[in-house]
Short mmCIF file of N, CA and C in Angstrom, two decimals:
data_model
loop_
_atom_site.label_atom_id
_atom_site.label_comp_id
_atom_site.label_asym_id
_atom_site.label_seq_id
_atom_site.Cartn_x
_atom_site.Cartn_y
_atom_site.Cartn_z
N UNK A 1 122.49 109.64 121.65
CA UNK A 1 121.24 110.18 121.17
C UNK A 1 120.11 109.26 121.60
N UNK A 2 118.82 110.01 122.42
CA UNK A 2 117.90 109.14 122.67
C UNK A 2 116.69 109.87 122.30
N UNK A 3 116.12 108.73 122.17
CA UNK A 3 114.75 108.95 121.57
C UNK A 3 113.28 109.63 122.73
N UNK A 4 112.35 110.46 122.35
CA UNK A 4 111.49 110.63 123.36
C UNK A 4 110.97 109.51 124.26
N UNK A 5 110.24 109.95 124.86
CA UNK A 5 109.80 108.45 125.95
C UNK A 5 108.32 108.28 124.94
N UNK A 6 107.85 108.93 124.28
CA UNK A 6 106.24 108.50 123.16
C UNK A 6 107.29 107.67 122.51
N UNK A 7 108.40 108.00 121.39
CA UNK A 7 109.03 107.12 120.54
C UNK A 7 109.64 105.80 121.25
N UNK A 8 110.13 105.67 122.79
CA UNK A 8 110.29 104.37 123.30
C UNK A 8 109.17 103.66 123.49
N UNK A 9 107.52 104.26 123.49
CA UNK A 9 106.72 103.60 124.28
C UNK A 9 106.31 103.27 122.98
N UNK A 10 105.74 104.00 121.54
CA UNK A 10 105.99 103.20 120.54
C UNK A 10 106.23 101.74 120.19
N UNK A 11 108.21 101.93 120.09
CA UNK A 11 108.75 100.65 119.81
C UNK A 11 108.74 99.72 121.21
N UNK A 12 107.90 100.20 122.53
CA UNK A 12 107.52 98.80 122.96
C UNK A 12 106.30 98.20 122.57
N UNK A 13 105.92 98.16 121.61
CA UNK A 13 104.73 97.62 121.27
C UNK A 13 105.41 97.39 119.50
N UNK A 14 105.34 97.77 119.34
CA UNK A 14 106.19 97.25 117.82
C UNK A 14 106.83 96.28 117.55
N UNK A 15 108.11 96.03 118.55
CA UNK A 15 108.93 95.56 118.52
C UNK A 15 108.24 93.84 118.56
N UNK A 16 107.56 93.51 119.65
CA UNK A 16 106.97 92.35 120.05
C UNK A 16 105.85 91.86 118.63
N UNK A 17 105.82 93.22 118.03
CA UNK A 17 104.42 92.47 117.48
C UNK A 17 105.41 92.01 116.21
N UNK A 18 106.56 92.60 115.84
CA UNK A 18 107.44 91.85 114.47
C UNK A 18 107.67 90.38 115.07
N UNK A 19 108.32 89.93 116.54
CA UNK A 19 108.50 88.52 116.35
C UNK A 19 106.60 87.32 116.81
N UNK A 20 105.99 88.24 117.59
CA UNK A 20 104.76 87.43 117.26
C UNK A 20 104.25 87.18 116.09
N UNK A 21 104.22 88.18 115.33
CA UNK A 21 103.31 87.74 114.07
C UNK A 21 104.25 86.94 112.98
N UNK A 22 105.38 87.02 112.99
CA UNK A 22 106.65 86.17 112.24
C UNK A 22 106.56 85.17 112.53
N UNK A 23 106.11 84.29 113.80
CA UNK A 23 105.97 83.65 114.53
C UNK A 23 104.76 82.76 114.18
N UNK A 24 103.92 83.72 114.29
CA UNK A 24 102.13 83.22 114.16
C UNK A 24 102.25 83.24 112.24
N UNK A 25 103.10 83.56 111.70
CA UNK A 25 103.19 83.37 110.39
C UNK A 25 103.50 81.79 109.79
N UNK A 26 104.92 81.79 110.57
CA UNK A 26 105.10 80.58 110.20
C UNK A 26 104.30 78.87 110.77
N UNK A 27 103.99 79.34 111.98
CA UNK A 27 102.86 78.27 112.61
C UNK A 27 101.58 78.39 112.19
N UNK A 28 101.05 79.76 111.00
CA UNK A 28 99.56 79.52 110.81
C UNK A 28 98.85 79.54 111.36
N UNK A 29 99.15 80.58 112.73
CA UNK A 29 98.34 80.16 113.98
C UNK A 29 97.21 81.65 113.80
N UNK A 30 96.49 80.97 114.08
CA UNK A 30 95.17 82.22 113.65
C UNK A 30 94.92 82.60 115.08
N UNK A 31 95.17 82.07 116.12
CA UNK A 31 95.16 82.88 117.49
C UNK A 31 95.96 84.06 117.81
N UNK A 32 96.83 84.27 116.70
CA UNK A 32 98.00 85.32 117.26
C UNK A 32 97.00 87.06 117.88
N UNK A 33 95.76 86.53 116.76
CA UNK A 33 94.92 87.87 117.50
C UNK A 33 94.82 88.31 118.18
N UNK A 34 94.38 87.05 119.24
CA UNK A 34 94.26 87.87 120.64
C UNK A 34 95.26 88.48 121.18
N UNK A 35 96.86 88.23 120.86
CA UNK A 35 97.81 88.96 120.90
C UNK A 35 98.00 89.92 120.61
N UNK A 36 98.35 90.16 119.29
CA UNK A 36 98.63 91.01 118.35
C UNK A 36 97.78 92.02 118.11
N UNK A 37 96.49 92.30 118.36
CA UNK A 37 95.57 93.40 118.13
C UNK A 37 95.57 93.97 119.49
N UNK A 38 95.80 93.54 120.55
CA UNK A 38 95.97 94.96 121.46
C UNK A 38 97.33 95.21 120.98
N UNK A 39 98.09 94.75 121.41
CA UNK A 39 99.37 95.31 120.93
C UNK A 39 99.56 96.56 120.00
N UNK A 40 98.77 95.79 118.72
CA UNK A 40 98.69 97.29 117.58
C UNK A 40 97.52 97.97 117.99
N UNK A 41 97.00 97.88 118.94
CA UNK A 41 95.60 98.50 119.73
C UNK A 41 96.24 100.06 120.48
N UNK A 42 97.13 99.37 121.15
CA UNK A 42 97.67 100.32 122.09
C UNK A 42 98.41 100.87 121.69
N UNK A 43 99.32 100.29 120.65
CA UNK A 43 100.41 101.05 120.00
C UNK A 43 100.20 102.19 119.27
N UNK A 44 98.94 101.86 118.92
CA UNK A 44 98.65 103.17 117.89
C UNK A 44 97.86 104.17 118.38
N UNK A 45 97.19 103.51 119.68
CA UNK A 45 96.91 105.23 120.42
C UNK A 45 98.06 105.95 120.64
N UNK A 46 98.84 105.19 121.27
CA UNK A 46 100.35 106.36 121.53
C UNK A 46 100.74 106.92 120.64
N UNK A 47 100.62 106.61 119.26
CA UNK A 47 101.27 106.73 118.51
C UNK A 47 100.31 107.84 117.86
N UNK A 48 99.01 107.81 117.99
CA UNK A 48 98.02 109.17 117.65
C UNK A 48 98.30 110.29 118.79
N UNK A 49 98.68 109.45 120.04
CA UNK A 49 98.98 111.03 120.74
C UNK A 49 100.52 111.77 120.21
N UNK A 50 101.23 110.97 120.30
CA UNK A 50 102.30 111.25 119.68
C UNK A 50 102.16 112.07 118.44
N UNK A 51 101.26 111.76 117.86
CA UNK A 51 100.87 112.40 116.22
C UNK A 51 100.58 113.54 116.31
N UNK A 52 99.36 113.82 117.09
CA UNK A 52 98.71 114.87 117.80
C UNK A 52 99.26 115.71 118.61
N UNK A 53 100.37 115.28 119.08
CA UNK A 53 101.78 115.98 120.00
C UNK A 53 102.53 117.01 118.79
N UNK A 54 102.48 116.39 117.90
CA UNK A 54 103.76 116.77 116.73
C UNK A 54 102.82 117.75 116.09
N UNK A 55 101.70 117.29 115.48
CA UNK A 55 101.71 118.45 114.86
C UNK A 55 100.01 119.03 115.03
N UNK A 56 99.29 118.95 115.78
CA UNK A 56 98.48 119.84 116.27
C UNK A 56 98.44 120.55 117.20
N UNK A 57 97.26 120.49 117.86
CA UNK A 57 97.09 121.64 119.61
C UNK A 57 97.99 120.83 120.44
N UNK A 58 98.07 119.98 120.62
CA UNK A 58 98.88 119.11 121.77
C UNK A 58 100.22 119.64 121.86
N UNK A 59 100.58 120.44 120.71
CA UNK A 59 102.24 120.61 120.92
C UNK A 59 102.56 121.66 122.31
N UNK A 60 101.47 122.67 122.59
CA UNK A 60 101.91 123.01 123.38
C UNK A 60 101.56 122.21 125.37
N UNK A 61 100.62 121.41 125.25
CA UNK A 61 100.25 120.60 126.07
C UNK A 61 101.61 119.51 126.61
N UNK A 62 101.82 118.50 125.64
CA UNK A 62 102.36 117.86 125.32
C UNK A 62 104.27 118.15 124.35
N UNK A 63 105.16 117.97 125.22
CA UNK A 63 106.50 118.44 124.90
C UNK A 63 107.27 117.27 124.51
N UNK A 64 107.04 116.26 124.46
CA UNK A 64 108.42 115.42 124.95
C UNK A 64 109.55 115.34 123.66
N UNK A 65 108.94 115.73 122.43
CA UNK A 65 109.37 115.61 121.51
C UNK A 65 110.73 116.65 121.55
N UNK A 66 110.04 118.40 122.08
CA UNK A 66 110.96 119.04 122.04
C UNK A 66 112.34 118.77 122.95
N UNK A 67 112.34 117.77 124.48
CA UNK A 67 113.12 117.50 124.98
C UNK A 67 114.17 116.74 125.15
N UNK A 68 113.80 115.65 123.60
CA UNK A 68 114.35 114.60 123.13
C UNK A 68 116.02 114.97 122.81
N UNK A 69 116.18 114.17 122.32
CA UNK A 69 118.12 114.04 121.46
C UNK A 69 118.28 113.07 120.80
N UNK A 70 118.50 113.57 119.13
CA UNK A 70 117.91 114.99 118.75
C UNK A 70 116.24 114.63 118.91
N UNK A 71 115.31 115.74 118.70
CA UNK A 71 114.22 116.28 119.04
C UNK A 71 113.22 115.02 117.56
N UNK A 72 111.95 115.08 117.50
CA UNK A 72 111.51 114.28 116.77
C UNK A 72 111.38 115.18 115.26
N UNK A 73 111.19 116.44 115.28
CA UNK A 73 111.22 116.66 113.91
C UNK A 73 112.43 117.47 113.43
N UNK A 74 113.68 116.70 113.97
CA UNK A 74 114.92 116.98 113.16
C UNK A 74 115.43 115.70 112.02
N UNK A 75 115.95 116.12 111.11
CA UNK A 75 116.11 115.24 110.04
C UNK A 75 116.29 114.25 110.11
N UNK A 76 117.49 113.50 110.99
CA UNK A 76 117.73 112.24 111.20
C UNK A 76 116.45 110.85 111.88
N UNK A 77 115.51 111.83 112.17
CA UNK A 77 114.59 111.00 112.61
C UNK A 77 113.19 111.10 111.66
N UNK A 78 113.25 112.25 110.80
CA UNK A 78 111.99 111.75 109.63
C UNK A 78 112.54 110.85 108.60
N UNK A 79 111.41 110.59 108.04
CA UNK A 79 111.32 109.02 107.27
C UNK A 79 111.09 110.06 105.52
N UNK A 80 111.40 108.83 104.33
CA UNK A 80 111.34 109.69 102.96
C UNK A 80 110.96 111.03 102.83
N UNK A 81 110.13 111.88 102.43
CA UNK A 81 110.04 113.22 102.06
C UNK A 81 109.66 114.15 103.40
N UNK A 82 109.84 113.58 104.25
CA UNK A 82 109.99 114.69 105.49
C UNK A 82 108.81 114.12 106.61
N UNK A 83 108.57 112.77 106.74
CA UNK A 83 107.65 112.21 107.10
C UNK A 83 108.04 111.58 108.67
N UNK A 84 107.42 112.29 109.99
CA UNK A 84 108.28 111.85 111.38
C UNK A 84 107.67 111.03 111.51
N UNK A 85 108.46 110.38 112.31
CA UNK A 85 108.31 108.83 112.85
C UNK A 85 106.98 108.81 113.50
N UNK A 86 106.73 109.75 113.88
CA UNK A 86 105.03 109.48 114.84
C UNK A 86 104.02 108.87 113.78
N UNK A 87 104.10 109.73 112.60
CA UNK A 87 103.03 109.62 111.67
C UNK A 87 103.25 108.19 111.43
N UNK A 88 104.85 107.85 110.95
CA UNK A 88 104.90 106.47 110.51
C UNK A 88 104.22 105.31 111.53
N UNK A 89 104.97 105.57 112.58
CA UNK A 89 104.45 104.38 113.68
C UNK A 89 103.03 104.10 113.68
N UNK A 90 102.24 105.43 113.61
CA UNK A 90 100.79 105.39 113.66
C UNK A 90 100.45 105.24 112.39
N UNK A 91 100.84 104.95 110.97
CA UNK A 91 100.10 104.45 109.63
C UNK A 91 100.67 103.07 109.67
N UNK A 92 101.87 102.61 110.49
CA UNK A 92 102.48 101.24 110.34
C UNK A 92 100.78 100.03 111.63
N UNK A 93 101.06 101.04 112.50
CA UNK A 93 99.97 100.37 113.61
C UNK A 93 98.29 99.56 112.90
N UNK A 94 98.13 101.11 112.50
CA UNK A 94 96.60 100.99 111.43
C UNK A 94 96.85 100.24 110.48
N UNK A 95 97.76 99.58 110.01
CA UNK A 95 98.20 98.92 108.85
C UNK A 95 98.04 97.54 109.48
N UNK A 96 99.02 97.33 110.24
CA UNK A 96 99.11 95.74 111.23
C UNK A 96 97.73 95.87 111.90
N UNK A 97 96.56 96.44 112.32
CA UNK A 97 96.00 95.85 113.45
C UNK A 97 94.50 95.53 111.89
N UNK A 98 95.03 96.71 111.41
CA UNK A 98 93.67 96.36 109.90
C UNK A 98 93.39 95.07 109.02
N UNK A 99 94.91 94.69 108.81
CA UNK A 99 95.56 93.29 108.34
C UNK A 99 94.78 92.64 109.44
N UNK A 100 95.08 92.59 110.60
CA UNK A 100 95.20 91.19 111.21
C UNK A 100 93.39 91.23 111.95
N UNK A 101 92.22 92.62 111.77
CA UNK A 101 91.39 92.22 111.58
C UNK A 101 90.88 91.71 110.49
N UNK A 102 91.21 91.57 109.36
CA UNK A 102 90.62 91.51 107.78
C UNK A 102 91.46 89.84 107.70
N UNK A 103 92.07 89.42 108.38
CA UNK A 103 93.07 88.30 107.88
C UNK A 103 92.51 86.80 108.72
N UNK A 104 92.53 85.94 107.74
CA UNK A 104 91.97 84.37 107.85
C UNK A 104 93.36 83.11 107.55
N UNK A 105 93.78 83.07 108.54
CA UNK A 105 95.20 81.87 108.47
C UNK A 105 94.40 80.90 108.00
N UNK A 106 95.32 80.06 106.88
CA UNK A 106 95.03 78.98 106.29
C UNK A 106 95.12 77.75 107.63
N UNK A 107 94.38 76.97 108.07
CA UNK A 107 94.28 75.80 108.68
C UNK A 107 94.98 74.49 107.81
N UNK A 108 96.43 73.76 108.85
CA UNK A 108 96.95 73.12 107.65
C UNK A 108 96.33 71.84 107.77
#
């Protein structure tokens, strides 16, 4: 079973930003910004087209979901009460890039 190529291009930007900022956590390093905000920069446009793929006009523009295995809005791939991964990736993105504009590392 594989995932669409929006849901791989997603978790390439995800993936990096869990060990940078784990990273920039434990070093206190307040530079991780310049990292870490494109990262959740870019991640979360894909992740709005992806959104916008799933469940607005784009669905018929935009397919990849339906060509997937299994497809993105079959069960095994939504999240608690029926919630697909696009939406998540893109409220997880806006979450990390909001944090890490609003956020001031302690200087030790």
């Amino acid at each position: 079973e594989s995932p669409c190529y929006l849901c791989w291009l997603q978790r390439l930007f995800m993936f990096p930003l869990a060990i940078v900022l784990g990273i920039a956590a434990y070093r206190l390093d307040a530079g991780v910004k310049v990292y870490a905000l494109p990262l959740a920069g870019f991640g979360g446009v894909v992740a709005g087209v992806h959104t916008i793929s799933y469940f607005g006009p784009g669905q018929d523009l935009v397919k990849p979901c339906a060509q997937a295995d299994p497809p993105c809005s079959s069960d095994p791939i939504t999240i608690l009460a029926g919630l697909p991964s696009p939406l998540i990736f893109l409220l997880c993105f806006m979450l990390i890039g909001g944090l890490l504009a609003l956020c001031r590392f302690v200087e030790r």
